[in-house]
Amino acid sequence: MRPHPLRRTLRALVLAQAGGVVLNGVRLRARAAGLATLAQDASGTEAPEGWVVLAAEGVTPSPRTLAAATAWADRETLDAVDLVPGDLPAERVLDLLRQVDTRAFRRDPLREGHTAGHALLVRADLAARADLPDGPLPAYRLLEVARQVKRYAPRGTDFVLAPLERAVALDPGQQLTLLRAVLDRYATGRQVGDAASLALLGAGLAAAPAAALPALVAHQLQPRVVGHGRTPGRAGRWLHEVRRQAGLLRAAAPPAPTVRRSDELRPAYLKELEQGTDRFFEPRVDSCRWCGSPDLVRRLTSPDLIQHKPGRFTLEECTTCGHVFQNPRLSPDGLDFYYRDFYDGFAGEEMEKVFASSDEEYAGRVAMVSAHAEAPRRWLDVGSGHAHFCLVAKESFPQTSFEGVEQSRSIDDAAQRGWVDRAHRGFFPDVAPQMAGEFDVVSMLHYLEHTREPLAELDAAATALTPGGLLMVEVPDPEARSARTLGAYWMPWLQPQHQHFLSLDRLEQALEQRGFTVLDRHREPSSPGLDVLPAVWLAAGRLVPRPWMPWLPRPTPVQRAARAAVCLLAVPVAVLASVVASAGAVLDRSDRSGRPGNAFRVLARYDVPSGS
């Protein structure tokens, strides 16, 4: 007699669950392998001189631990050490390893800071520079400190296992607060996922025990496997986790950081929007901002698909020269409104994570300059933001002085962190005369498309460069195939942030007119399959906007559930669409012949024009 279809489905699901637990355990075990262990024979009676101890509430690190940790930090040339207590509960160990790859954490300067929630040992000068608070601290505040420490010591922070330390228990409310601090608004989704996984295993044990037993064994042994035998876990782990999840559901805790900040900002935004959005735009122009031709056609009209701020934005294309630009463009007040809480403020941490994921792009930029310049004396990065690129490039050019130009306070933060050697606040064309002829390299990386007058920015670069200096420009490529096929859902359109889209030919022509000689160029390869993924995400957001935006009404439970459902549905749609688009690209000979991708990069040498 064949089993019921539901039972067959349940059996397949729990077997898949067992496989997932095993594979995830292997992944986390590899991460755990990078965790060093302190020697236990060190002696000490007080906190070592020159170091500050920042501990969680209820934690008093052993003097022997502190002595061993500072000695280890000195040997490893570290500025901060996160102490992982020897008896840290299995679930907290696993949570730590889900967030941190201990093999790469120290050497990856862009990785976000994290903590085991016990204690941090920080050099006193770093603690003063980073303006760290005094302890003891709640676990979620210790997480904020750990993130700040990693920003100020991006290559000098690491974790170490401290066998003598004993973890302090966290009640359900503290656990929930910490979870929300780590995952922010995604904490609820994590809770739902964990509860569903436990429920699936329980249902399997009741209805298909033979199939569920491997999943139960894998779940029980996972902590021991991950911790190389050092993290045994507790007997009856599944039952314990069910109780823990039930405790989290009943616990009271402050809202997630994003929710809290959104509620604080909403009244001011809604009051500002009572005046409408027409005042954020200048009058439409009737001629091309690049060549002056009156032959303009509408390329697309789009709302704000990222943050869902109100307004509609139009890109027009010149049929004479092909230039694409925002028309009508944002006024200075409009720029202030639509940039506010995007790269810093409300969405600042989210954007830092985006920039931190661009390390491969950063390496390509560094390699392009390295091929034409051995050791630049001074390098100016324009539109630097928090200077993630400068932080990475410094490793290849340790003797180079990196400086950044930015309108927002993010560049001041970068200087305070030490990511740039000097910060310049203001519009580049305004500050360039004060730095005439001082820089060997100027970089404009995804900057020109944001500017109101790109040609004036190129003039400013020529002003700041020394004769023979290098200018590197990287911008979205409006000639990319996906720019046509995906329409408003092509991510690099990024309305309303991007105001101009330069083609490779137009950019090189403008550079040559200003005395530059193009030395190198790089065009990203066409990747229609990858381009579809963010397009589906943008479409999902247009259908159901991202919740907790302070310029939108506070989301209801129904709206939040609808958003979750749409996002879940978007995953298989995105995967299928990506496969179809990739297959189409393989069959399309024009793609194989080198159709341009989403961006291009140009390196040019400034040869002072004759007569200058």
PDB file of N, CA, C and O in Angstrom, residues 77 93 95 125 159 164 217 219 240 271 346 450 500 502 611:
ATOM      1  N   THR A  77      49.699  41.503  16.217  1.00  0.00           N
ATOM      2  CA  THR A  77      49.571  42.922  15.832  1.00  0.00           C
ATOM      3  C   THR A  77      48.110  43.328  15.656  1.00  0.00           C
ATOM      4  O   THR A  77      47.726  43.899  14.636  1.00  0.00           O
ATOM      5  N   VAL A  93      26.992  29.959  19.732  1.00  0.00           N
ATOM      6  CA  VAL A  93      28.160  29.670  18.895  1.00  0.00           C
ATOM      7  C   VAL A  93      27.753  29.594  17.423  1.00  0.00           C
ATOM      8  O   VAL A  93      28.386  30.186  16.547  1.00  0.00           O
ATOM      9  N   ASP A  95      25.094  30.884  16.025  1.00  0.00           N
ATOM     10  CA  ASP A  95      24.685  32.211  15.562  1.00  0.00           C
ATOM     11  C   ASP A  95      25.898  33.061  15.225  1.00  0.00           C
ATOM     12  O   ASP A  95      25.903  33.810  14.231  1.00  0.00           O
ATOM     13  N   ASP A 125      43.998  53.888  22.812  1.00  0.00           N
ATOM     14  CA  ASP A 125      43.978  54.989  21.843  1.00  0.00           C
ATOM     15  C   ASP A 125      42.870  54.795  20.813  1.00  0.00           C
ATOM     16  O   ASP A 125      42.222  55.761  20.397  1.00  0.00           O
ATOM     17  N   PHE A 159      38.674  37.447  16.681  1.00  0.00           N
ATOM     18  CA  PHE A 159      38.058  36.683  17.752  1.00  0.00           C
ATOM     19  C   PHE A 159      39.063  35.682  18.305  1.00  0.00           C
ATOM     20  O   PHE A 159      39.945  35.203  17.581  1.00  0.00           O
ATOM     21  N   LEU A 164      38.888  30.046  29.920  1.00  0.00           N
ATOM     22  CA  LEU A 164      38.595  30.327  31.325  1.00  0.00           C
ATOM     23  C   LEU A 164      37.326  31.149  31.516  1.00  0.00           C
ATOM     24  O   LEU A 164      36.808  31.224  32.637  1.00  0.00           O
ATOM     25  N   VAL A 217      19.048  13.326  14.211  1.00  0.00           N
ATOM     26  CA  VAL A 217      20.442  13.042  14.583  1.00  0.00           C
ATOM     27  C   VAL A 217      21.364  14.157  14.096  1.00  0.00           C
ATOM     28  O   VAL A 217      22.249  14.623  14.827  1.00  0.00           O
ATOM     29  N   HIS A 219      20.587  17.248  13.492  1.00  0.00           N
ATOM     30  CA  HIS A 219      20.309  18.447  14.279  1.00  0.00           C
ATOM     31  C   HIS A 219      20.972  18.354  15.656  1.00  0.00           C
ATOM     32  O   HIS A 219      21.550  19.336  16.154  1.00  0.00           O
ATOM     33  N   HIS A 240      14.752  21.558  23.414  1.00  0.00           N
ATOM     34  CA  HIS A 240      15.243  22.807  24.008  1.00  0.00           C
ATOM     35  C   HIS A 240      15.000  23.977  23.061  1.00  0.00           C
ATOM     36  O   HIS A 240      14.585  25.071  23.503  1.00  0.00           O
ATOM     37  N   LYS A 271       5.024  65.585   7.277  1.00  0.00           N
ATOM     38  CA  LYS A 271       4.727  67.022   7.278  1.00  0.00           C
ATOM     39  C   LYS A 271       5.356  67.696   6.059  1.00  0.00           C
ATOM     40  O   LYS A 271       4.732  68.543   5.412  1.00  0.00           O
ATOM     41  N   PHE A 346      19.154  57.187   7.876  1.00  0.00           N
ATOM     42  CA  PHE A 346      18.257  56.044   8.035  1.00  0.00           C
ATOM     43  C   PHE A 346      18.773  54.788   7.326  1.00  0.00           C
ATOM     44  O   PHE A 346      18.736  53.686   7.876  1.00  0.00           O
ATOM     45  N   HIS A 450      25.769  60.997 -11.022  1.00  0.00           N
ATOM     46  CA  HIS A 450      25.025  61.682  -9.964  1.00  0.00           C
ATOM     47  C   HIS A 450      25.059  63.206 -10.119  1.00  0.00           C
ATOM     48  O   HIS A 450      24.296  63.893  -9.451  1.00  0.00           O
ATOM     49  N   HIS A 500      22.675  61.774 -15.287  1.00  0.00           N
ATOM     50  CA  HIS A 500      23.291  61.737 -16.618  1.00  0.00           C
ATOM     51  C   HIS A 500      23.855  60.349 -16.885  1.00  0.00           C
ATOM     52  O   HIS A 500      24.402  59.704 -15.982  1.00  0.00           O
ATOM     53  N   LEU A 502      26.486  58.711 -19.584  1.00  0.00           N
ATOM     54  CA  LEU A 502      27.460  58.968 -20.641  1.00  0.00           C
ATOM     55  C   LEU A 502      27.811  57.662 -21.339  1.00  0.00           C
ATOM     56  O   LEU A 502      28.083  56.653 -20.679  1.00  0.00           O
ATOM     57  N   GLY A 611      49.702  75.560 -25.016  1.00  0.00           N
ATOM     58  CA  GLY A 611      49.231  76.923 -24.790  1.00  0.00           C
ATOM     59  C   GLY A 611      48.758  77.156 -23.381  1.00  0.00           C
ATOM     60  O   GLY A 611      48.411  78.278 -23.002  1.00  0.00           O
TER      61      GLY A 611
END
